[in-house]
Amino acid sequence: MALPKRVLIREVGPRDGLQNESAWLDTNEKRAWIDLLAASRLPYIEVTSFVHPKWVPALKDAKQLAQSLNKKDDTTYAALIPNEKGLAHFFEANLDVGAMFISSSETHNKKNMNQSIHETLPVIKQMTADLKAEGRNTRAYISTVFGCPYEKQVSMDQVLRLTDILLSYGIDEISLGDTIGEAHPLQVERRLDILLERFPADKIALHFHDTKGMGLANIYTALKAGITIFDSSSGGLGGCPYAPGSSGNVATEDVVHMLQKLGIETNIDLPALIKAAEWIETKVERTLPSHCLRAFHSHTT
Amino acid sequence: MALPKRVLIREVGPRDGLQNESAWLDTNEKRAWIDLLAASRLPYIEVTSFVHPKWVPALKDAKQLAQSLNKKDDTTYAALIPNEKGLAHFFEANLDVGAMFISSSETHNKKNMNQSIHETLPVIKQMTADLKAEGRNTRAYISTVFGCPYEKQVSMDQVLRLTDILLSYGIDEISLGDTIGEAHPLQVERRLDILLERFPADKIALHFHDTKGMGLANIYTALKAGITIFDSSSGGLGGCPYAPGSSGNVATEDVVHMLQKLGIETNIDLPALIKAAEWIETKVERTLPSHCLRAFHSHTT
């Protein structure tokens, strides 16, 4: 299959990256970083999660941050919403896209949401209805799609079933997550073969981690299957802080650089993106795993 | 095209890795590392380069090292031979495979070999004849095949011409190098389409760097085109020591791990390979860019 002409990048660094970092940024610092990301013309930035600070203390300023953003017209500002309480904060902050979360592994969902998949689904259904009633766009993450730390394999039937249910709620976009960085390109090929027979490609985003170095191999494979939406994180932020140098989310710079090489349009300013990654690297005070951050930095110093 | 059943890995760390590192290892340390690599059942290890110590001081003990290896029967020990003087040392050390070098970019060849491509070819021709007369296997690197730091693009005609000439000398295997880590999977696909129409896949190895994170994407693409021989470096050693964290050669652990995931046989012991990479990381005293070194290390500590 031919490569797509255009791709949309969903920047998840300020939410998915920071929630996994040991370094804490204050609200002004987060806002400054989000401004740098928006300046690179990223079309979507997930700025925070309206989760209880007991669970993710690094994002305890979610409301203050979301209410004080310097919003740009051509950027979509999103936040993760775990429950109805978070939804109220989301509406107060007046963000554009509400992202919800479920796991395709029962054990992983229990550990993350403290409830079963069966219990999570109606919560998502209600929040989706509320979000749509207010004219907001919606997104849902399905995690552990390519492997689970507890249950190992996750069946394709389960992934299809959940995708089907979530789309039936009217959710605009489903992001399938390789939560533990276990996906390999042959698996991606096989799972997408089945998935895209049933669902349109423009409803499906993929969320890869670069833990074993296969992030871009998986994205290239997905591009060839027709996927045009990918999640990534500035600098490759995220991952396990207790394993120095371990890679979390695939780095936005690496994805955008490869897309440019492939002649695929993203409308993103790569040098500006590198600047944003350089900035956050100084704040988290560790060498981030992004390849292009290193490669391009070495040319300029 | 279906994926191949078996792949051969050419470990180039002790030569291509160490020649680019600022840390120097003594002969005993190099031998100990090579022993660890051989213990992981790597089928080919390029142990050094018989280059003048003025050019690569880190490999100045080439002769002592090559003559004092603890050779294992099922490992092939190779060395780079830049000229007839190096060839004499190679024969004295009684190694198995002689590897030679040429660039597909005229400027890059001049900078590296201090002679034109036209002048390098007869030297390789004579060395190949000498090696074959002594019953040795031969390998030639063609560098800058996917891009050159001086001439940018290198024409496919030039790559085909050099491959053709080198194979006509009777060289057993040609390794095409992405010297500056610029190759992207679409380019790999296109170049291999042309190349494999003309030459058998079992004569062609690919040598990728992971500078921009596309190492495994390029290897997966090449596997699908039918390539079954890949160069890599333990720990991802190599690259530019002046750019901390920058990735050099694609890491052997990352390649072998992906091949295992894809169900492709290498006969290599991955945990033993990780041990070898952990060992060399302590010697070079910097965090190596290998993804699997980090990922698996974090599970065991």
Short mmCIF file of N, CA, C and O in Angstrom, two decimals, chain B residues 7 19 22 58 64 86 92 159 167 178 180 191-192 216 225 258 283:
data_model
loop_
_atom_site.label_atom_id
_atom_site.label_comp_id
_atom_site.label_asym_id
_atom_site.label_seq_id
_atom_site.Cartn_x
_atom_site.Cartn_y
_atom_site.Cartn_z
N VAL B 7 18.78 -15.34 9.82
CA VAL B 7 19.56 -14.13 9.54
C VAL B 7 20.95 -14.27 10.16
O VAL B 7 21.10 -14.86 11.23
N GLN B 19 36.81 2.05 17.32
CA GLN B 19 37.59 3.06 16.59
C GLN B 19 36.96 4.45 16.71
O GLN B 19 37.63 5.44 16.47
N SER B 22 36.12 7.38 22.56
CA SER B 22 37.25 8.10 23.15
C SER B 22 37.94 7.24 24.21
O SER B 22 39.13 7.41 24.47
N ALA B 58 43.27 4.08 18.69
CA ALA B 58 42.55 3.17 19.60
C ALA B 58 42.76 1.71 19.21
O ALA B 58 42.58 0.81 20.04
N GLN B 64 48.83 -7.54 18.09
CA GLN B 64 48.89 -8.29 19.36
C GLN B 64 47.54 -8.92 19.67
O GLN B 64 47.45 -10.08 20.08
N GLY B 86 48.62 -3.83 5.84
CA GLY B 86 47.67 -4.42 6.79
C GLY B 86 47.44 -5.90 6.47
O GLY B 86 47.27 -6.72 7.38
N GLU B 92 49.71 -12.86 9.22
CA GLU B 92 50.50 -13.26 10.40
C GLU B 92 49.56 -13.67 11.54
O GLU B 92 49.85 -14.60 12.29
N VAL B 159 26.45 3.06 -6.85
CA VAL B 159 26.39 1.92 -5.93
C VAL B 159 26.36 0.60 -6.72
O VAL B 159 27.07 -0.36 -6.39
N LEU B 167 32.09 -7.55 -6.74
CA LEU B 167 31.69 -8.96 -6.87
C LEU B 167 32.49 -9.64 -7.98
O LEU B 167 32.84 -10.82 -7.88
N ASP B 178 25.11 2.70 5.71
CA ASP B 178 24.44 3.98 5.93
C ASP B 178 25.32 4.76 6.91
O ASP B 178 25.00 4.91 8.09
N ILE B 180 26.16 7.78 7.71
CA ILE B 180 25.79 8.92 8.57
C ILE B 180 24.39 8.77 9.17
O ILE B 180 23.85 9.72 9.73
N ARG B 191 16.05 1.39 -3.00
CA ARG B 191 17.40 1.01 -3.41
C ARG B 191 17.51 -0.52 -3.51
O ARG B 191 18.18 -1.04 -4.40
N LEU B 192 16.85 -1.22 -2.58
CA LEU B 192 16.93 -2.69 -2.63
C LEU B 192 16.15 -3.26 -3.82
O LEU B 192 16.54 -4.27 -4.39
N LEU B 216 16.06 0.04 13.18
CA LEU B 216 15.25 -1.19 13.09
C LEU B 216 14.18 -1.08 12.01
O LEU B 216 13.80 -2.10 11.41
N ALA B 225 12.48 -7.25 2.01
CA ALA B 225 12.99 -7.26 0.63
C ALA B 225 13.84 -8.51 0.37
O ALA B 225 14.20 -8.78 -0.78
N MET B 258 14.64 -8.00 18.06
CA MET B 258 13.56 -7.87 17.07
C MET B 258 13.45 -9.13 16.22
O MET B 258 12.34 -9.62 15.97
N LYS B 283 33.26 -0.26 30.63
CA LYS B 283 34.61 0.12 30.19
C LYS B 283 34.64 1.47 29.50
O LYS B 283 35.60 2.23 29.64
#
